[in-house]
Tab-separated table of C-alpha atoms in Angstrom:
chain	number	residue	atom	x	y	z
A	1	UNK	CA	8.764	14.120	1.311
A	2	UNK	CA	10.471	13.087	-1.874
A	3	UNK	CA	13.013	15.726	-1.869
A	4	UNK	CA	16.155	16.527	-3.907
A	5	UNK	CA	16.856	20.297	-2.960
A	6	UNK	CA	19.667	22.333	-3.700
A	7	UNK	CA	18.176	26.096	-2.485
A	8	UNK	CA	15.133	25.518	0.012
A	9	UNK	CA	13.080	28.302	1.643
A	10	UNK	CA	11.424	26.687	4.607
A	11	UNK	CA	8.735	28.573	6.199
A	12	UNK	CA	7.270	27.949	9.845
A	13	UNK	CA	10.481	25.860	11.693
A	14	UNK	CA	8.571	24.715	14.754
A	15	UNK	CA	10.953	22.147	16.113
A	16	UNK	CA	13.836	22.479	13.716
A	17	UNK	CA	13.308	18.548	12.539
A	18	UNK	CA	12.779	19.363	9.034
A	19	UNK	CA	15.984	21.797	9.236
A	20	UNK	CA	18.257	19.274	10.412
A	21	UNK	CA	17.131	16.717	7.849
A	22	UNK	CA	17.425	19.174	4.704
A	23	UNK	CA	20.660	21.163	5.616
A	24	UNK	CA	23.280	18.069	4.904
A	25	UNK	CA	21.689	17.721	1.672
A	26	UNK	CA	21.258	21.774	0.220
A	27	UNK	CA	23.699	23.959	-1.255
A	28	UNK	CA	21.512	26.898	0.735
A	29	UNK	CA	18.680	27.031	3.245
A	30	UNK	CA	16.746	29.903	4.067
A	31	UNK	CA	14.681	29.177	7.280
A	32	UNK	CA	11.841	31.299	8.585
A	33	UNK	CA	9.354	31.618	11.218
A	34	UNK	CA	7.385	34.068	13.078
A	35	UNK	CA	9.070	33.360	16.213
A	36	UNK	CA	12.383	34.865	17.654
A	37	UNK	CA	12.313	32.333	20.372
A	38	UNK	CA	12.153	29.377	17.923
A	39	UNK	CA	14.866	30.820	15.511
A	40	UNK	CA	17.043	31.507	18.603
A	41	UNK	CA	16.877	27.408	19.550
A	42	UNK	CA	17.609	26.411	16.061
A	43	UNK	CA	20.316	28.602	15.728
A	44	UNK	CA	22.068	27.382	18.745
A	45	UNK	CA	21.513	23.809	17.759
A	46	UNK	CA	23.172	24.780	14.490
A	47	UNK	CA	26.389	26.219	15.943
A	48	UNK	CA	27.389	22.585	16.801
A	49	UNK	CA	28.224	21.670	12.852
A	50	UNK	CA	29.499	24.771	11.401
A	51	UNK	CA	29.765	23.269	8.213
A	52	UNK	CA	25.862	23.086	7.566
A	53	UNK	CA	25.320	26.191	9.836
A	54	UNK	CA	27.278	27.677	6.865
A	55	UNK	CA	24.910	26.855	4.244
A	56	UNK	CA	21.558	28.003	6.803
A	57	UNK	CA	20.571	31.422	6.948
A	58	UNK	CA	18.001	31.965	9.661
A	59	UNK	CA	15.301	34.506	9.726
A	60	UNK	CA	12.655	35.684	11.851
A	61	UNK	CA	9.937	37.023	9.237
A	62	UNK	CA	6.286	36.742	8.880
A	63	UNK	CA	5.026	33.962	6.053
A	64	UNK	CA	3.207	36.376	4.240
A	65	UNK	CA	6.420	39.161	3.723
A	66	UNK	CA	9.000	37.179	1.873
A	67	UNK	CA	9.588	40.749	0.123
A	68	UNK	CA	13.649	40.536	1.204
A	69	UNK	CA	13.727	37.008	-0.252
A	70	UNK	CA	15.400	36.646	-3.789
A	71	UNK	CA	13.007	36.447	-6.617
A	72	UNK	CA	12.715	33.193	-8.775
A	73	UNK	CA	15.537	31.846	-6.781
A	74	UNK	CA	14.214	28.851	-4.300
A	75	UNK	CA	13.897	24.911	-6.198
A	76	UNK	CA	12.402	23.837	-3.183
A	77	UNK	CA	9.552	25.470	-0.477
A	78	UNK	CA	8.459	23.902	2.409
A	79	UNK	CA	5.459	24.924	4.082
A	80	UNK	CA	5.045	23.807	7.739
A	81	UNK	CA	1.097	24.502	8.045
A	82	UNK	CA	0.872	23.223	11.265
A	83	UNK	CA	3.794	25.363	12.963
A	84	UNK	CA	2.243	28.645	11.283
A	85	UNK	CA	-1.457	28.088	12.252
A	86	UNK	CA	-2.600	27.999	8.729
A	87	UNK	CA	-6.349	27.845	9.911
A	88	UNK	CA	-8.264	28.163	6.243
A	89	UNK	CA	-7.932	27.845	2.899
A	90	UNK	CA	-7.638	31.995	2.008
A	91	UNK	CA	-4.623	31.713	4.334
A	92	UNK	CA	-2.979	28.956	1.987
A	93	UNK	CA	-4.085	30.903	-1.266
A	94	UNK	CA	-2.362	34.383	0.582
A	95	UNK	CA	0.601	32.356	1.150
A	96	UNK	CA	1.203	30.930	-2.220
A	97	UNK	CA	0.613	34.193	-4.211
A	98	UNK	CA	3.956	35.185	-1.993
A	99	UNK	CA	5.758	32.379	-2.280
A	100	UNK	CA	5.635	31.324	-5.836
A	101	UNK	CA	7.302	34.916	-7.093
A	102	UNK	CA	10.440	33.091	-5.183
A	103	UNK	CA	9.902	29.813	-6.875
A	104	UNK	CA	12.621	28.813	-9.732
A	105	UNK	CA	10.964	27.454	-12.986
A	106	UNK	CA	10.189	23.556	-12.019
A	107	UNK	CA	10.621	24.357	-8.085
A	108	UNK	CA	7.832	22.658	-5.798
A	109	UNK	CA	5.948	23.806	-2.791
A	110	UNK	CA	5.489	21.226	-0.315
A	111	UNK	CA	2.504	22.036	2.259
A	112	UNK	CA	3.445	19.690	5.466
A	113	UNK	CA	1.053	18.826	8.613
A	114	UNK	CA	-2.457	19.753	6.821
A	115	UNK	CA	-5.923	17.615	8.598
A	116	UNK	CA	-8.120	16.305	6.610
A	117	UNK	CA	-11.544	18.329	7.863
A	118	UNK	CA	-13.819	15.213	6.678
A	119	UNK	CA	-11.648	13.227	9.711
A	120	UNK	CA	-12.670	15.279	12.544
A	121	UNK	CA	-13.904	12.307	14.656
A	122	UNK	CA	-10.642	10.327	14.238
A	123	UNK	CA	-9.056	13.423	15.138
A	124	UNK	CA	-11.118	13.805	18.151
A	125	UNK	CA	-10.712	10.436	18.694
A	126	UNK	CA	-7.299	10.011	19.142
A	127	UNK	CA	-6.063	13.391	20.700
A	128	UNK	CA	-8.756	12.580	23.560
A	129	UNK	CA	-7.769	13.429	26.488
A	130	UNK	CA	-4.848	15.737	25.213
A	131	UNK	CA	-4.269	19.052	24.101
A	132	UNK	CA	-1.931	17.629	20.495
A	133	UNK	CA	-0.598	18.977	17.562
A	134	UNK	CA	-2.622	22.075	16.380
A	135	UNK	CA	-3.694	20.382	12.664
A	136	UNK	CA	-4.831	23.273	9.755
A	137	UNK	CA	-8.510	21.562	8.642
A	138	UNK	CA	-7.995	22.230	4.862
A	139	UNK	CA	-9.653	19.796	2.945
A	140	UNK	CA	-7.406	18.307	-0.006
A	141	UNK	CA	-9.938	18.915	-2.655
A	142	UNK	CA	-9.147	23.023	-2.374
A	143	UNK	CA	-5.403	21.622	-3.902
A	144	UNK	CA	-6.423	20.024	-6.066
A	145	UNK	CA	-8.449	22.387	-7.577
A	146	UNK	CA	-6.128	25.402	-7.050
A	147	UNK	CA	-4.470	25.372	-10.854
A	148	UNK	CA	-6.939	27.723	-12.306
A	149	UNK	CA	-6.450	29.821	-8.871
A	150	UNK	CA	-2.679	30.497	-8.823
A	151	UNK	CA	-0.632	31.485	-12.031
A	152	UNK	CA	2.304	29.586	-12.945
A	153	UNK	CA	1.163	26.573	-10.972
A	154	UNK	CA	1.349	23.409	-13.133
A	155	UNK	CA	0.366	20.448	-11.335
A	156	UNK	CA	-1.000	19.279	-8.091
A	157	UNK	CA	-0.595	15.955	-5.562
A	158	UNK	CA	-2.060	15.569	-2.644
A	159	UNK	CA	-0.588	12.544	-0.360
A	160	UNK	CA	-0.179	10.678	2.831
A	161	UNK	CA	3.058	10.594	4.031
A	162	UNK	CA	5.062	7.958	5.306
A	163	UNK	CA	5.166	9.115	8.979
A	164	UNK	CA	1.460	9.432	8.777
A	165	UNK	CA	1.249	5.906	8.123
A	166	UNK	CA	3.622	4.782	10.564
A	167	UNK	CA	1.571	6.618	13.305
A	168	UNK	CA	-2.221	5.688	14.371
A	169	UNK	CA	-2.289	9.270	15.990
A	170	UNK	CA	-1.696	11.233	12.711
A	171	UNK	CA	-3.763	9.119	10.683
A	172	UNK	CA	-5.615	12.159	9.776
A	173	UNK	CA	-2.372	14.230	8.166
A	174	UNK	CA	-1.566	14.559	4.745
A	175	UNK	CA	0.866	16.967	2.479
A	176	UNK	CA	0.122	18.659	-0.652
A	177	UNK	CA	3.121	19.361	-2.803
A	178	UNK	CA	2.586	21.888	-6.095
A	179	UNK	CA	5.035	22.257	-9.106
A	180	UNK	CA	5.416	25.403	-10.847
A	181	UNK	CA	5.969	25.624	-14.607
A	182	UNK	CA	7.012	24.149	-16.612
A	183	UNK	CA	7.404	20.007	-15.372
A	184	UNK	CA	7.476	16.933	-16.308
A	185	UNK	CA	4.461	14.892	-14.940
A	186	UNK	CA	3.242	11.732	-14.885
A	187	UNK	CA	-0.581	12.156	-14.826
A	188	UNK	CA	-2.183	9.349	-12.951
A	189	UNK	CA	-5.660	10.673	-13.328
A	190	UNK	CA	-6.280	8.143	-16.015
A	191	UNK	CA	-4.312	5.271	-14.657
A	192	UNK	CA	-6.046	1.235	-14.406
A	193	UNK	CA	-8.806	1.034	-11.292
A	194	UNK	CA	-9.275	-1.785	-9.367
A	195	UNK	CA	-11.619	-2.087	-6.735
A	196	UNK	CA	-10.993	-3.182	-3.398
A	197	UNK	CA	-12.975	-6.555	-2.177
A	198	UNK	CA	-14.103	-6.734	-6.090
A	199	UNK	CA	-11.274	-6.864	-8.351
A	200	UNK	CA	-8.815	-7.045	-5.502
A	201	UNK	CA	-9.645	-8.967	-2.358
A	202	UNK	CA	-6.856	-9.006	-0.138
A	203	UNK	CA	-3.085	-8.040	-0.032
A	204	UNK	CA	-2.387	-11.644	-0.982
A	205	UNK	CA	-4.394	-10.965	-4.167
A	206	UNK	CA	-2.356	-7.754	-4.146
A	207	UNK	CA	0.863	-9.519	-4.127
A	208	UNK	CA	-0.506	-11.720	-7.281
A	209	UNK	CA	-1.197	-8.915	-9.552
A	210	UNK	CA	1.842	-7.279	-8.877
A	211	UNK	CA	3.856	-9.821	-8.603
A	212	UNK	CA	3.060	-11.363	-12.529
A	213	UNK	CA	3.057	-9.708	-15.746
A	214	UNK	CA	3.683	-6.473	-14.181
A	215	UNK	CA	1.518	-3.616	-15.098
A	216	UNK	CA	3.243	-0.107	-15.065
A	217	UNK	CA	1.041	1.742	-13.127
A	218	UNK	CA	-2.336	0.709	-11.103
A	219	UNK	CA	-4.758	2.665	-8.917
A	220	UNK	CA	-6.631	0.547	-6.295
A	221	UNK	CA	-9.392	2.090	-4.711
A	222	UNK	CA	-11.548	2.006	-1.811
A	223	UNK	CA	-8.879	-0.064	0.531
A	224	UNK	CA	-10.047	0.613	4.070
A	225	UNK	CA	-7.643	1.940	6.475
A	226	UNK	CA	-7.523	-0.331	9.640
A	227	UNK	CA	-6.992	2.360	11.969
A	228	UNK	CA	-9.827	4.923	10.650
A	229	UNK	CA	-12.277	1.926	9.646
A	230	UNK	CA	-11.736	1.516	13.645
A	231	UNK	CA	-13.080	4.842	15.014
A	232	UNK	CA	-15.767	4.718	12.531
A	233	UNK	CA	-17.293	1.817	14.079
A	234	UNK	CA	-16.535	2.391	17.756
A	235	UNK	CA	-15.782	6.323	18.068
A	236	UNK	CA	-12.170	5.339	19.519
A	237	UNK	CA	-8.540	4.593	18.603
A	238	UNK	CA	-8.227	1.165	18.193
A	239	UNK	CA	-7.681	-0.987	14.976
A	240	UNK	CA	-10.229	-2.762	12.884
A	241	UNK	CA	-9.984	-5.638	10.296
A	242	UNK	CA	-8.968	-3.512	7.749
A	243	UNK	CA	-5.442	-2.689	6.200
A	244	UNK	CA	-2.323	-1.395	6.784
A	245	UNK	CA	-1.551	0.813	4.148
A	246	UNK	CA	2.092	0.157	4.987
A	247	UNK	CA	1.660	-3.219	4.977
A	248	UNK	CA	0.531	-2.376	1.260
A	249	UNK	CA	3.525	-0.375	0.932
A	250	UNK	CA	6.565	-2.151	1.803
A	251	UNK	CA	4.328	-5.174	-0.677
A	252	UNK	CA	4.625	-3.269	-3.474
A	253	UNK	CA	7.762	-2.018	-2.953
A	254	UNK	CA	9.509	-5.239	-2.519
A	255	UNK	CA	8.084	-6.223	-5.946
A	256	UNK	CA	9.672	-3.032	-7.521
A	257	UNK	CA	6.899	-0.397	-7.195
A	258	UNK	CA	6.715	3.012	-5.618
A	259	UNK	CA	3.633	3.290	-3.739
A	260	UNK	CA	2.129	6.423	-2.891
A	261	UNK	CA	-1.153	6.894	-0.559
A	262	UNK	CA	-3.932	9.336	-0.837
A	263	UNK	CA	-7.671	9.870	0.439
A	264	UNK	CA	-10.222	7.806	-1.571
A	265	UNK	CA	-12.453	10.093	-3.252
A	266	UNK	CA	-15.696	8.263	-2.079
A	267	UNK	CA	-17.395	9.382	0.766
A	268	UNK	CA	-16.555	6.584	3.006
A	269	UNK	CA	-13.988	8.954	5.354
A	270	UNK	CA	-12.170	5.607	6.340
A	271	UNK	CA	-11.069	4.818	2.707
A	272	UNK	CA	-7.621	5.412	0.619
A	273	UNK	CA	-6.499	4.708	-2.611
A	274	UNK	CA	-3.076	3.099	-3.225
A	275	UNK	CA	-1.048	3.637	-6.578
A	276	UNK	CA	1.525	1.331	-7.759
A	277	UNK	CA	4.318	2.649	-10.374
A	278	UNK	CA	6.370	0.734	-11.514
A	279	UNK	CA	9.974	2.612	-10.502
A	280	UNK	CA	11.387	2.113	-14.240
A	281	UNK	CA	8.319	4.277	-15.896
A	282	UNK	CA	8.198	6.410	-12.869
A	283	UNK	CA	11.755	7.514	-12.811
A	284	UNK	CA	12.527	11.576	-13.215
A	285	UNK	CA	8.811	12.308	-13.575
A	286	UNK	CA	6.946	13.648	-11.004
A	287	UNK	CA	3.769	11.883	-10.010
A	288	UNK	CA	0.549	14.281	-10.114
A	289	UNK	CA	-3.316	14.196	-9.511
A	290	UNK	CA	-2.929	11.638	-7.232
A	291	UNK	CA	-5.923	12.123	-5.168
A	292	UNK	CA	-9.392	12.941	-7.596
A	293	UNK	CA	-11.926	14.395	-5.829
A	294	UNK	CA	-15.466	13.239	-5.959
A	295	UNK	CA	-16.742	14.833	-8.840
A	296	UNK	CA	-13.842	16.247	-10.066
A	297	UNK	CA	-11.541	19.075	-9.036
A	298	UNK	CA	-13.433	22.743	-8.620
């Protein structure tokens, strides 16, 4: 996540991880969950730094009745759909039309831990053979579609994160982070496409078209994922000769780009799409409509 919080409302704990990376850096965190047994732990692991336990206030409270929580108040929610069992996409819709009453003018909602439902076999394939991490099936095109659905919502990006991509076995995660009115976006609906194997061959051909005349922003699409290119051939967890997309990552970042990773909208399941902005025109604007849909948003 791409965060720079000052009051965060973080709802569904589970292991505390995303607590202890966000209290150093608030002014205030209100932390939630529907379990007294996992608010107890985290506050107990908080009691060794009373400095940051200061800023934390810890509540046990059910995701949908944020009633006691201030109103307009919160720059920053985070949604942990995995530790709360978000299971559909009328749960998500519930949860929003609470949370964004609480949401301060610009603030963002990030949804963490979501499956893509269109990956099920890579998800079977890896957790074979173990129980796993309970992953909410909610398929990214219901974000990107949700503007018309939920008032005061601006803009929408759907992403892969960086831990997905560090880790074969979560391959099938993504987040979707929404911005409440108003922002300052930078569309990338309408940015340059280049095809992969057609315009773009390889990440040395990658490097090349970065690396001269430098374009401000590019979309390449259709770049298959080594690890999910895998399971579609063989039905198990084991790489193919496709790419890293963090190989493509730490490429375009060493040539001055931020690179950000989403599902290809084709309907090849083992696909992504990488953008490349250049960080001078991407600075203090917050990339949106990442990932398009086939056929558009709903």
């Amino acid at each position: 996540m791409d965060l720079r919080p000052r009051r965060v409302m973080h709802i569904g704990v589970g292991s505390g991880v995303t607590v202890s990376a966000l209290a150093p850096l608030c002014d205030e965190l209100w932390a939630g969950d529907p379990s007294a047994d996992t608010i107890a732990a985290l506050r107990s692991w908080l009691c060794r730094d009373p400095e940051v336990a200061g800023r934390v206030e810890l509540k046990v409270y059910h995701a949908f009745s944020l009633d006691a929580l201030p109103f307009e108040h919160f720059d920053t929610v985070v949604v942990n759909a995995s530790a709360l069992g978000l299971s559909n996409e009328h749960a998500v819709l519930c949860l929003l039309h609470a949370v964004m009453p609480k949401l301060a003018d610009r603030g963002a909602v990030y949804f963490t831990g979501l499956g893509n439902p269109r990956l099920l076999a890579y998800r079977n394939a890896v957790s074979r053979g173990s129980a796993g991490v309970r992953v909410p099936p909610i398929d990214p095109a219901f974000f990107a579609g949700l503007r018309t659905d939920v008032r005061g919502l601006s803009a929408v990006d759907v992403r892969l994160p960086r831990g997905s991509l560090q880790n074969p076995l979560a391959r099938d995660r993504y987040d979707a982070v929404l911005y409440k009115q108003p922002v300052e976006p930078l569309p990338l609906a309408q940015v340059p496409t280049l095809r992969w194997h057609r315009e773009v061959i390889d990440l040395a051909g990658m490097a090349a078209l970065l690396g001269g005349p430098a374009p401000d922003r590019v979309r390449v699409v259709g770049v298959p994922d080594r690890w999910l290119l895998g399971v579609a051939r063989t039905g198990r967890s084991r790489a193919a000769c496709g790419v890293d997309p963090l190989e493509a990552v730490h490429l375009g970042e060493r040539l001055g780009y931020r690179v950000l990773v989403t599902w290809s909208s084709s309907a090849v399941d083992h696909k992504v799409d990488l953008l490349f902005l250049h960080r001078q025109s991407a600075d203090g604007h917050e990339p949106v409509e990442l990932y398009q849909p086939a056929g558009g948003a709903r």
